[in-house]
């Protein structure tokens, strides 16, 4: 286990997490039943080839996970890709990477709260969406404030609950298939010759990849990892692999059973109910209600809980380096968590979530922006691996430090090009603002400087 003191910092956060804690944290962040909520959108965009979309998403994220693992060994600190790009390439590049990933991290909790609150309001309409938002935000903020160990204990419980619901769906779905309820051929979710084009599949993968975002959140807990830094990287790869298996299996079964396939492909899933309709077709209304409520709780409590924790650590790391307001770097002396950053994330999530709940397509707008920020930051991560290891360290491990990151970079570029055009425009504007902020820092004589650079 490397010490943060060698990089110019004090050890302020509590080192209490092991390999299992980190892997479970990553799984909860990705949500084992994440495809429940976006199944219809991926189905429509992929023309029914949902399993293939998730497999391509896995390829994109697998190479990214390998790059994360390499940089986590070199720089075992909080901050995720902000730290890796800043120390692997240069501090200004780190700022841009951090700025890009902020679009993902800061918006993710708002997106999760909005999806869950909308779902819960549909079941309990007497409580409006905004009230559910307040409930979820307050609950998660209290848990995160009580310390990372409390968060870890809650995530274990939630993981078991989500896996139990998934197991029930797979068993009932398997029985339905055995009874002859399949609506298409067994291999159609993987490959449909009449519909296959690379643009279709890559566009679907750009949506499906939303389910994989979260494994990278493990890297923000580097300063709370009590084991060797290599275990941090391994936990990311392990969490990604387990999640991928779960995603492919559940979407394969659901795609085989989905009723009204042609209508879903043509008209899409504006109501977000395609998976729950499929569950009802497979096992009855009780299964539809069970999967819908499980999705609401998983997104609104479990996933947003760890998303808030990860986002607060990113804000903490950037503020510690004076690239964000200094008050965000304050650590609670008792619970040893970045308290102001935690409260800031809660406030942003609450205000933005309530605002987006008033918009016609608030969920879709947030989802597209989240993906763009993450993909751009991951591109800089791959470059950082090559610069740090191959150029600076003169590494001869060409697979890990050249071939893998280059492949990962190329795959991500293909995914970004096929993303929603609106997301590309808004994401581009966000990056332009970041560049202006960076330029302003230079003009004011406050260029980004990491602690070890100070003379």
PDB file of C-alpha atoms in Angstrom, residues 92-352:
ATOM      1  CA  UNK A  92      -3.600  21.328 -16.981  1.00  0.00           C
ATOM      2  CA  UNK A  93      -4.600  18.106 -18.757  1.00  0.00           C
ATOM      3  CA  UNK A  94      -5.658  16.726 -15.395  1.00  0.00           C
ATOM      4  CA  UNK A  95      -7.905  19.738 -14.913  1.00  0.00           C
ATOM      5  CA  UNK A  96      -9.604  19.160 -18.288  1.00  0.00           C
ATOM      6  CA  UNK A  97     -10.022  15.442 -17.511  1.00  0.00           C
ATOM      7  CA  UNK A  98     -11.487  16.316 -14.122  1.00  0.00           C
ATOM      8  CA  UNK A  99     -13.745  18.928 -15.706  1.00  0.00           C
ATOM      9  CA  UNK A 100     -14.999  16.379 -18.251  1.00  0.00           C
ATOM     10  CA  UNK A 101     -15.596  13.627 -15.691  1.00  0.00           C
ATOM     11  CA  UNK A 102     -17.459  16.159 -13.520  1.00  0.00           C
ATOM     12  CA  UNK A 103     -20.111  16.177 -16.228  1.00  0.00           C
ATOM     13  CA  UNK A 104     -20.517  12.472 -15.447  1.00  0.00           C
ATOM     14  CA  UNK A 105     -20.021  12.413 -11.680  1.00  0.00           C
ATOM     15  CA  UNK A 106     -21.983  15.538 -10.735  1.00  0.00           C
ATOM     16  CA  UNK A 107     -24.927  14.713 -13.009  1.00  0.00           C
ATOM     17  CA  UNK A 108     -25.114  10.973 -12.216  1.00  0.00           C
ATOM     18  CA  UNK A 109     -26.668  11.383  -8.745  1.00  0.00           C
ATOM     19  CA  UNK A 110     -29.262  13.801 -10.178  1.00  0.00           C
ATOM     20  CA  UNK A 111     -30.092  11.329 -12.951  1.00  0.00           C
ATOM     21  CA  UNK A 112     -30.403   8.418 -10.529  1.00  0.00           C
ATOM     22  CA  UNK A 113     -32.584  10.346  -8.099  1.00  0.00           C
ATOM     23  CA  UNK A 114     -34.841  11.540 -10.923  1.00  0.00           C
ATOM     24  CA  UNK A 115     -35.320   8.050 -12.417  1.00  0.00           C
ATOM     25  CA  UNK A 116     -36.078   6.523  -9.019  1.00  0.00           C
ATOM     26  CA  UNK A 117     -38.344   9.348  -7.869  1.00  0.00           C
ATOM     27  CA  UNK A 118     -40.348   9.240 -11.099  1.00  0.00           C
ATOM     28  CA  UNK A 119     -40.796   5.475 -10.723  1.00  0.00           C
ATOM     29  CA  UNK A 120     -41.803   5.689  -7.065  1.00  0.00           C
ATOM     30  CA  UNK A 121     -44.242   8.506  -7.759  1.00  0.00           C
ATOM     31  CA  UNK A 122     -45.964   6.311 -10.338  1.00  0.00           C
ATOM     32  CA  UNK A 123     -46.512   3.665  -7.630  1.00  0.00           C
ATOM     33  CA  UNK A 124     -47.349   6.109  -4.834  1.00  0.00           C
ATOM     34  CA  UNK A 125     -48.818   9.100  -6.696  1.00  0.00           C
ATOM     35  CA  UNK A 126     -49.852  10.916  -3.501  1.00  0.00           C
ATOM     36  CA  UNK A 127     -46.148  11.659  -2.987  1.00  0.00           C
ATOM     37  CA  UNK A 128     -44.900  13.881  -5.853  1.00  0.00           C
ATOM     38  CA  UNK A 129     -41.596  13.405  -7.657  1.00  0.00           C
ATOM     39  CA  UNK A 130     -39.909  16.320  -5.857  1.00  0.00           C
ATOM     40  CA  UNK A 131     -40.804  14.853  -2.463  1.00  0.00           C
ATOM     41  CA  UNK A 132     -39.289  11.479  -3.377  1.00  0.00           C
ATOM     42  CA  UNK A 133     -36.165  13.355  -4.475  1.00  0.00           C
ATOM     43  CA  UNK A 134     -35.881  15.012  -1.072  1.00  0.00           C
ATOM     44  CA  UNK A 135     -36.331  11.673   0.702  1.00  0.00           C
ATOM     45  CA  UNK A 136     -33.656   9.889  -1.355  1.00  0.00           C
ATOM     46  CA  UNK A 137     -31.154  12.761  -1.108  1.00  0.00           C
ATOM     47  CA  UNK A 138     -31.523  13.149   2.663  1.00  0.00           C
ATOM     48  CA  UNK A 139     -31.254   9.407   3.287  1.00  0.00           C
ATOM     49  CA  UNK A 140     -28.092   8.970   1.219  1.00  0.00           C
ATOM     50  CA  UNK A 141     -26.448  12.094   2.590  1.00  0.00           C
ATOM     51  CA  UNK A 142     -26.890  10.883   6.166  1.00  0.00           C
ATOM     52  CA  UNK A 143     -25.432   7.447   5.341  1.00  0.00           C
ATOM     53  CA  UNK A 144     -22.425   8.938   3.515  1.00  0.00           C
ATOM     54  CA  UNK A 145     -21.800  11.447   6.305  1.00  0.00           C
ATOM     55  CA  UNK A 146     -21.584   8.620   8.850  1.00  0.00           C
ATOM     56  CA  UNK A 147     -18.471   7.298   7.122  1.00  0.00           C
ATOM     57  CA  UNK A 148     -17.265   5.012   4.361  1.00  0.00           C
ATOM     58  CA  UNK A 149     -17.656   1.897   6.523  1.00  0.00           C
ATOM     59  CA  UNK A 150     -21.366   2.601   6.939  1.00  0.00           C
ATOM     60  CA  UNK A 151     -21.637   3.060   3.167  1.00  0.00           C
ATOM     61  CA  UNK A 152     -19.811  -0.249   2.619  1.00  0.00           C
ATOM     62  CA  UNK A 153     -22.169  -2.124   4.966  1.00  0.00           C
ATOM     63  CA  UNK A 154     -25.262  -0.739   3.240  1.00  0.00           C
ATOM     64  CA  UNK A 155     -23.929  -1.625  -0.215  1.00  0.00           C
ATOM     65  CA  UNK A 156     -23.447  -5.272   0.793  1.00  0.00           C
ATOM     66  CA  UNK A 157     -27.086  -5.528   1.845  1.00  0.00           C
ATOM     67  CA  UNK A 158     -28.321  -3.820  -1.302  1.00  0.00           C
ATOM     68  CA  UNK A 159     -26.203  -6.035  -3.556  1.00  0.00           C
ATOM     69  CA  UNK A 160     -27.764  -9.187  -2.095  1.00  0.00           C
ATOM     70  CA  UNK A 161     -31.265  -7.732  -2.569  1.00  0.00           C
ATOM     71  CA  UNK A 162     -30.617  -6.777  -6.208  1.00  0.00           C
ATOM     72  CA  UNK A 163     -29.142 -10.180  -7.037  1.00  0.00           C
ATOM     73  CA  UNK A 164     -32.175 -11.873  -5.442  1.00  0.00           C
ATOM     74  CA  UNK A 165     -34.561  -9.899  -7.680  1.00  0.00           C
ATOM     75  CA  UNK A 166     -32.426 -10.658 -10.727  1.00  0.00           C
ATOM     76  CA  UNK A 167     -32.410 -14.368  -9.869  1.00  0.00           C
ATOM     77  CA  UNK A 168     -36.210 -14.370  -9.587  1.00  0.00           C
ATOM     78  CA  UNK A 169     -36.548 -12.744 -13.010  1.00  0.00           C
ATOM     79  CA  UNK A 170     -34.108 -15.181 -14.630  1.00  0.00           C
ATOM     80  CA  UNK A 171     -35.859 -18.220 -13.123  1.00  0.00           C
ATOM     81  CA  UNK A 172     -39.310 -17.037 -14.165  1.00  0.00           C
ATOM     82  CA  UNK A 173     -37.969 -15.983 -17.574  1.00  0.00           C
ATOM     83  CA  UNK A 174     -36.319 -19.367 -18.041  1.00  0.00           C
ATOM     84  CA  UNK A 175     -39.580 -21.123 -17.239  1.00  0.00           C
ATOM     85  CA  UNK A 176     -41.426 -18.893 -19.716  1.00  0.00           C
ATOM     86  CA  UNK A 177     -38.904 -19.763 -22.437  1.00  0.00           C
ATOM     87  CA  UNK A 178     -39.273 -23.455 -21.633  1.00  0.00           C
ATOM     88  CA  UNK A 179     -43.034 -23.037 -22.079  1.00  0.00           C
ATOM     89  CA  UNK A 180     -42.481 -21.693 -25.590  1.00  0.00           C
ATOM     90  CA  UNK A 181     -43.087 -17.991 -24.950  1.00  0.00           C
ATOM     91  CA  UNK A 182     -39.994 -16.867 -26.890  1.00  0.00           C
ATOM     92  CA  UNK A 183     -40.863 -14.138 -29.429  1.00  0.00           C
ATOM     93  CA  UNK A 184     -37.770 -14.638 -31.612  1.00  0.00           C
ATOM     94  CA  UNK A 185     -34.850 -16.963 -32.329  1.00  0.00           C
ATOM     95  CA  UNK A 186     -32.321 -17.779 -29.612  1.00  0.00           C
ATOM     96  CA  UNK A 187     -29.444 -15.899 -31.301  1.00  0.00           C
ATOM     97  CA  UNK A 188     -31.380 -12.785 -32.376  1.00  0.00           C
ATOM     98  CA  UNK A 189     -30.381 -10.734 -29.276  1.00  0.00           C
ATOM     99  CA  UNK A 190     -26.769 -11.302 -30.310  1.00  0.00           C
ATOM    100  CA  UNK A 191     -26.988 -11.002 -34.082  1.00  0.00           C
ATOM    101  CA  UNK A 192     -29.760 -10.199 -36.547  1.00  0.00           C
ATOM    102  CA  UNK A 193     -28.365 -10.215 -40.123  1.00  0.00           C
ATOM    103  CA  UNK A 194     -31.179  -8.131 -41.614  1.00  0.00           C
ATOM    104  CA  UNK A 195     -30.680  -5.307 -39.100  1.00  0.00           C
ATOM    105  CA  UNK A 196     -26.964  -5.396 -38.410  1.00  0.00           C
ATOM    106  CA  UNK A 197     -24.809  -2.402 -39.265  1.00  0.00           C
ATOM    107  CA  UNK A 198     -21.883  -1.085 -37.282  1.00  0.00           C
ATOM    108  CA  UNK A 199     -23.520   2.322 -36.894  1.00  0.00           C
ATOM    109  CA  UNK A 200     -26.622   0.713 -35.359  1.00  0.00           C
ATOM    110  CA  UNK A 201     -24.669  -1.440 -32.926  1.00  0.00           C
ATOM    111  CA  UNK A 202     -22.222   1.309 -31.908  1.00  0.00           C
ATOM    112  CA  UNK A 203     -25.093   3.737 -31.346  1.00  0.00           C
ATOM    113  CA  UNK A 204     -26.732   1.143 -29.100  1.00  0.00           C
ATOM    114  CA  UNK A 205     -23.449   0.529 -27.307  1.00  0.00           C
ATOM    115  CA  UNK A 206     -23.192   4.260 -26.556  1.00  0.00           C
ATOM    116  CA  UNK A 207     -26.467   3.910 -24.623  1.00  0.00           C
ATOM    117  CA  UNK A 208     -25.704   0.527 -23.073  1.00  0.00           C
ATOM    118  CA  UNK A 209     -22.350   1.757 -21.791  1.00  0.00           C
ATOM    119  CA  UNK A 210     -24.285   3.854 -19.247  1.00  0.00           C
ATOM    120  CA  UNK A 211     -24.811   0.626 -17.306  1.00  0.00           C
ATOM    121  CA  UNK A 212     -21.046   0.042 -17.078  1.00  0.00           C
ATOM    122  CA  UNK A 213     -20.200   3.512 -15.804  1.00  0.00           C
ATOM    123  CA  UNK A 214     -19.351   3.127 -12.139  1.00  0.00           C
ATOM    124  CA  UNK A 215     -16.493   0.641 -12.109  1.00  0.00           C
ATOM    125  CA  UNK A 216     -14.239   3.697 -12.399  1.00  0.00           C
ATOM    126  CA  UNK A 217     -15.761   5.058  -9.201  1.00  0.00           C
ATOM    127  CA  UNK A 218     -13.676   2.502  -7.303  1.00  0.00           C
ATOM    128  CA  UNK A 219     -10.603   4.575  -8.153  1.00  0.00           C
ATOM    129  CA  UNK A 220     -11.947   7.504  -6.131  1.00  0.00           C
ATOM    130  CA  UNK A 221     -11.604   5.377  -2.980  1.00  0.00           C
ATOM    131  CA  UNK A 222      -7.847   4.854  -3.401  1.00  0.00           C
ATOM    132  CA  UNK A 223      -7.049   6.684  -0.175  1.00  0.00           C
ATOM    133  CA  UNK A 224      -9.552   4.518   1.721  1.00  0.00           C
ATOM    134  CA  UNK A 225      -8.115   1.253   0.383  1.00  0.00           C
ATOM    135  CA  UNK A 226      -6.268  -0.623   3.138  1.00  0.00           C
ATOM    136  CA  UNK A 227      -4.559  -3.115   0.820  1.00  0.00           C
ATOM    137  CA  UNK A 228      -1.933  -2.970  -1.930  1.00  0.00           C
ATOM    138  CA  UNK A 229      -2.698  -0.513  -4.737  1.00  0.00           C
ATOM    139  CA  UNK A 230      -2.762  -3.405  -7.235  1.00  0.00           C
ATOM    140  CA  UNK A 231      -5.859  -4.740  -5.490  1.00  0.00           C
ATOM    141  CA  UNK A 232      -7.633  -1.516  -6.384  1.00  0.00           C
ATOM    142  CA  UNK A 233      -7.118  -2.157 -10.091  1.00  0.00           C
ATOM    143  CA  UNK A 234      -8.052  -5.812  -9.776  1.00  0.00           C
ATOM    144  CA  UNK A 235     -11.280  -4.911  -8.007  1.00  0.00           C
ATOM    145  CA  UNK A 236     -12.217  -2.662 -10.958  1.00  0.00           C
ATOM    146  CA  UNK A 237     -11.600  -5.406 -13.503  1.00  0.00           C
ATOM    147  CA  UNK A 238     -13.416  -7.992 -11.369  1.00  0.00           C
ATOM    148  CA  UNK A 239     -16.463  -5.772 -10.827  1.00  0.00           C
ATOM    149  CA  UNK A 240     -16.656  -5.002 -14.547  1.00  0.00           C
ATOM    150  CA  UNK A 241     -16.435  -8.681 -15.478  1.00  0.00           C
ATOM    151  CA  UNK A 242     -19.156  -9.788 -13.053  1.00  0.00           C
ATOM    152  CA  UNK A 243     -21.455  -6.952 -14.116  1.00  0.00           C
ATOM    153  CA  UNK A 244     -20.957  -7.772 -17.800  1.00  0.00           C
ATOM    154  CA  UNK A 245     -22.044 -11.382 -17.306  1.00  0.00           C
ATOM    155  CA  UNK A 246     -25.156 -10.266 -15.421  1.00  0.00           C
ATOM    156  CA  UNK A 247     -26.021  -7.613 -18.030  1.00  0.00           C
ATOM    157  CA  UNK A 248     -25.691  -9.952 -21.015  1.00  0.00           C
ATOM    158  CA  UNK A 249     -27.662 -12.794 -19.418  1.00  0.00           C
ATOM    159  CA  UNK A 250     -30.605 -10.675 -18.264  1.00  0.00           C
ATOM    160  CA  UNK A 251     -30.893  -8.695 -21.508  1.00  0.00           C
ATOM    161  CA  UNK A 252     -30.642 -11.882 -23.575  1.00  0.00           C
ATOM    162  CA  UNK A 253     -33.563 -13.445 -21.693  1.00  0.00           C
ATOM    163  CA  UNK A 254     -35.586 -10.228 -21.798  1.00  0.00           C
ATOM    164  CA  UNK A 255     -34.935  -9.720 -25.521  1.00  0.00           C
ATOM    165  CA  UNK A 256     -36.203 -13.226 -26.279  1.00  0.00           C
ATOM    166  CA  UNK A 257     -39.435 -12.564 -24.369  1.00  0.00           C
ATOM    167  CA  UNK A 258     -40.104  -8.926 -25.278  1.00  0.00           C
ATOM    168  CA  UNK A 259     -43.636  -8.583 -26.716  1.00  0.00           C
ATOM    169  CA  UNK A 260     -44.447  -6.203 -29.579  1.00  0.00           C
ATOM    170  CA  UNK A 261     -40.853  -6.254 -30.860  1.00  0.00           C
ATOM    171  CA  UNK A 262     -41.542  -4.421 -34.116  1.00  0.00           C
ATOM    172  CA  UNK A 263     -43.463  -1.643 -32.354  1.00  0.00           C
ATOM    173  CA  UNK A 264     -40.728  -1.212 -29.750  1.00  0.00           C
ATOM    174  CA  UNK A 265     -38.025  -0.937 -32.419  1.00  0.00           C
ATOM    175  CA  UNK A 266     -40.061   1.545 -34.470  1.00  0.00           C
ATOM    176  CA  UNK A 267     -41.554   3.729 -31.720  1.00  0.00           C
ATOM    177  CA  UNK A 268     -38.979   3.343 -28.943  1.00  0.00           C
ATOM    178  CA  UNK A 269     -39.704   3.212 -25.224  1.00  0.00           C
ATOM    179  CA  UNK A 270     -40.657   6.740 -24.181  1.00  0.00           C
ATOM    180  CA  UNK A 271     -42.386   5.503 -21.013  1.00  0.00           C
ATOM    181  CA  UNK A 272     -39.386   3.411 -19.958  1.00  0.00           C
ATOM    182  CA  UNK A 273     -41.630   0.419 -19.262  1.00  0.00           C
ATOM    183  CA  UNK A 274     -40.408  -2.108 -21.852  1.00  0.00           C
ATOM    184  CA  UNK A 275     -38.597  -4.319 -19.345  1.00  0.00           C
ATOM    185  CA  UNK A 276     -41.500  -4.295 -16.897  1.00  0.00           C
ATOM    186  CA  UNK A 277     -43.930  -5.133 -19.713  1.00  0.00           C
ATOM    187  CA  UNK A 278     -41.667  -8.037 -20.619  1.00  0.00           C
ATOM    188  CA  UNK A 279     -41.614  -9.182 -16.983  1.00  0.00           C
ATOM    189  CA  UNK A 280     -45.423  -9.106 -16.909  1.00  0.00           C
ATOM    190  CA  UNK A 281     -45.548 -11.148 -20.124  1.00  0.00           C
ATOM    191  CA  UNK A 282     -43.135 -13.713 -18.665  1.00  0.00           C
ATOM    192  CA  UNK A 283     -44.561 -14.146 -15.179  1.00  0.00           C
ATOM    193  CA  UNK A 284     -47.470 -11.845 -14.492  1.00  0.00           C
ATOM    194  CA  UNK A 285     -48.095  -8.402 -13.044  1.00  0.00           C
ATOM    195  CA  UNK A 286     -46.404  -9.271  -9.737  1.00  0.00           C
ATOM    196  CA  UNK A 287     -43.074  -9.699 -11.529  1.00  0.00           C
ATOM    197  CA  UNK A 288     -43.550  -6.399 -13.332  1.00  0.00           C
ATOM    198  CA  UNK A 289     -44.136  -4.583 -10.033  1.00  0.00           C
ATOM    199  CA  UNK A 290     -41.219  -6.357  -8.341  1.00  0.00           C
ATOM    200  CA  UNK A 291     -38.698  -5.444 -11.059  1.00  0.00           C
ATOM    201  CA  UNK A 292     -39.950  -1.846 -11.285  1.00  0.00           C
ATOM    202  CA  UNK A 293     -39.777  -1.213  -7.541  1.00  0.00           C
ATOM    203  CA  UNK A 294     -36.372  -2.921  -7.343  1.00  0.00           C
ATOM    204  CA  UNK A 295     -35.109  -0.617 -10.116  1.00  0.00           C
ATOM    205  CA  UNK A 296     -36.377   2.463  -8.291  1.00  0.00           C
ATOM    206  CA  UNK A 297     -34.720   1.495  -5.016  1.00  0.00           C
ATOM    207  CA  UNK A 298     -31.484   0.353  -6.700  1.00  0.00           C
ATOM    208  CA  UNK A 299     -31.106   3.590  -8.666  1.00  0.00           C
ATOM    209  CA  UNK A 300     -32.476   5.990  -6.061  1.00  0.00           C
ATOM    210  CA  UNK A 301     -30.793   4.556  -2.969  1.00  0.00           C
ATOM    211  CA  UNK A 302     -28.017   2.037  -3.605  1.00  0.00           C
ATOM    212  CA  UNK A 303     -26.515   3.459  -6.802  1.00  0.00           C
ATOM    213  CA  UNK A 304     -26.957   7.108  -5.889  1.00  0.00           C
ATOM    214  CA  UNK A 305     -25.434   6.379  -2.464  1.00  0.00           C
ATOM    215  CA  UNK A 306     -22.118   5.272  -3.951  1.00  0.00           C
ATOM    216  CA  UNK A 307     -22.351   7.884  -6.740  1.00  0.00           C
ATOM    217  CA  UNK A 308     -22.550  10.617  -4.122  1.00  0.00           C
ATOM    218  CA  UNK A 309     -19.549   9.133  -2.305  1.00  0.00           C
ATOM    219  CA  UNK A 310     -17.475   8.949  -5.494  1.00  0.00           C
ATOM    220  CA  UNK A 311     -18.397  12.452  -6.612  1.00  0.00           C
ATOM    221  CA  UNK A 312     -17.507  13.931  -3.220  1.00  0.00           C
ATOM    222  CA  UNK A 313     -14.038  12.305  -3.429  1.00  0.00           C
ATOM    223  CA  UNK A 314     -13.462  13.788  -6.889  1.00  0.00           C
ATOM    224  CA  UNK A 315     -14.438  17.255  -5.668  1.00  0.00           C
ATOM    225  CA  UNK A 316     -12.228  16.726  -2.604  1.00  0.00           C
ATOM    226  CA  UNK A 317      -9.207  15.799  -4.741  1.00  0.00           C
ATOM    227  CA  UNK A 318      -9.584  18.769  -7.110  1.00  0.00           C
ATOM    228  CA  UNK A 319     -10.197  21.214  -4.242  1.00  0.00           C
ATOM    229  CA  UNK A 320      -7.162  19.871  -2.356  1.00  0.00           C
ATOM    230  CA  UNK A 321      -5.082  20.869  -5.377  1.00  0.00           C
ATOM    231  CA  UNK A 322      -6.792  24.300  -5.402  1.00  0.00           C
ATOM    232  CA  UNK A 323      -8.467  23.634  -8.745  1.00  0.00           C
ATOM    233  CA  UNK A 324     -11.893  23.975  -7.101  1.00  0.00           C
ATOM    234  CA  UNK A 325     -12.931  26.085  -4.069  1.00  0.00           C
ATOM    235  CA  UNK A 326     -10.852  25.105  -1.044  1.00  0.00           C
ATOM    236  CA  UNK A 327     -13.828  24.538   1.273  1.00  0.00           C
ATOM    237  CA  UNK A 328     -14.649  21.357  -0.681  1.00  0.00           C
ATOM    238  CA  UNK A 329     -11.442  19.776   0.689  1.00  0.00           C
ATOM    239  CA  UNK A 330     -12.587  19.954   4.337  1.00  0.00           C
ATOM    240  CA  UNK A 331     -12.604  16.521   6.035  1.00  0.00           C
ATOM    241  CA  UNK A 332     -14.857  15.784   9.005  1.00  0.00           C
ATOM    242  CA  UNK A 333     -12.507  14.942  11.934  1.00  0.00           C
ATOM    243  CA  UNK A 334     -14.842  12.327  13.434  1.00  0.00           C
ATOM    244  CA  UNK A 335     -16.178  10.440  10.414  1.00  0.00           C
ATOM    245  CA  UNK A 336     -13.161  11.201   8.183  1.00  0.00           C
ATOM    246  CA  UNK A 337     -15.184  11.953   5.070  1.00  0.00           C
ATOM    247  CA  UNK A 338     -15.048  15.040   2.791  1.00  0.00           C
ATOM    248  CA  UNK A 339     -18.048  16.579   4.515  1.00  0.00           C
ATOM    249  CA  UNK A 340     -18.469  19.811   2.538  1.00  0.00           C
ATOM    250  CA  UNK A 341     -18.092  18.000  -0.778  1.00  0.00           C
ATOM    251  CA  UNK A 342     -20.697  15.452   0.344  1.00  0.00           C
ATOM    252  CA  UNK A 343     -23.176  18.209   1.217  1.00  0.00           C
ATOM    253  CA  UNK A 344     -22.393  20.054  -2.019  1.00  0.00           C
ATOM    254  CA  UNK A 345     -23.230  16.976  -4.107  1.00  0.00           C
ATOM    255  CA  UNK A 346     -26.481  16.578  -2.163  1.00  0.00           C
ATOM    256  CA  UNK A 347     -27.448  20.185  -2.828  1.00  0.00           C
ATOM    257  CA  UNK A 348     -26.634  20.033  -6.547  1.00  0.00           C
ATOM    258  CA  UNK A 349     -28.505  16.736  -6.934  1.00  0.00           C
ATOM    259  CA  UNK A 350     -31.581  18.097  -5.193  1.00  0.00           C
ATOM    260  CA  UNK A 351     -31.794  21.382  -7.113  1.00  0.00           C
ATOM    261  CA  UNK A 352     -30.928  19.895 -10.521  1.00  0.00           C
TER     262      UNK A 352
END
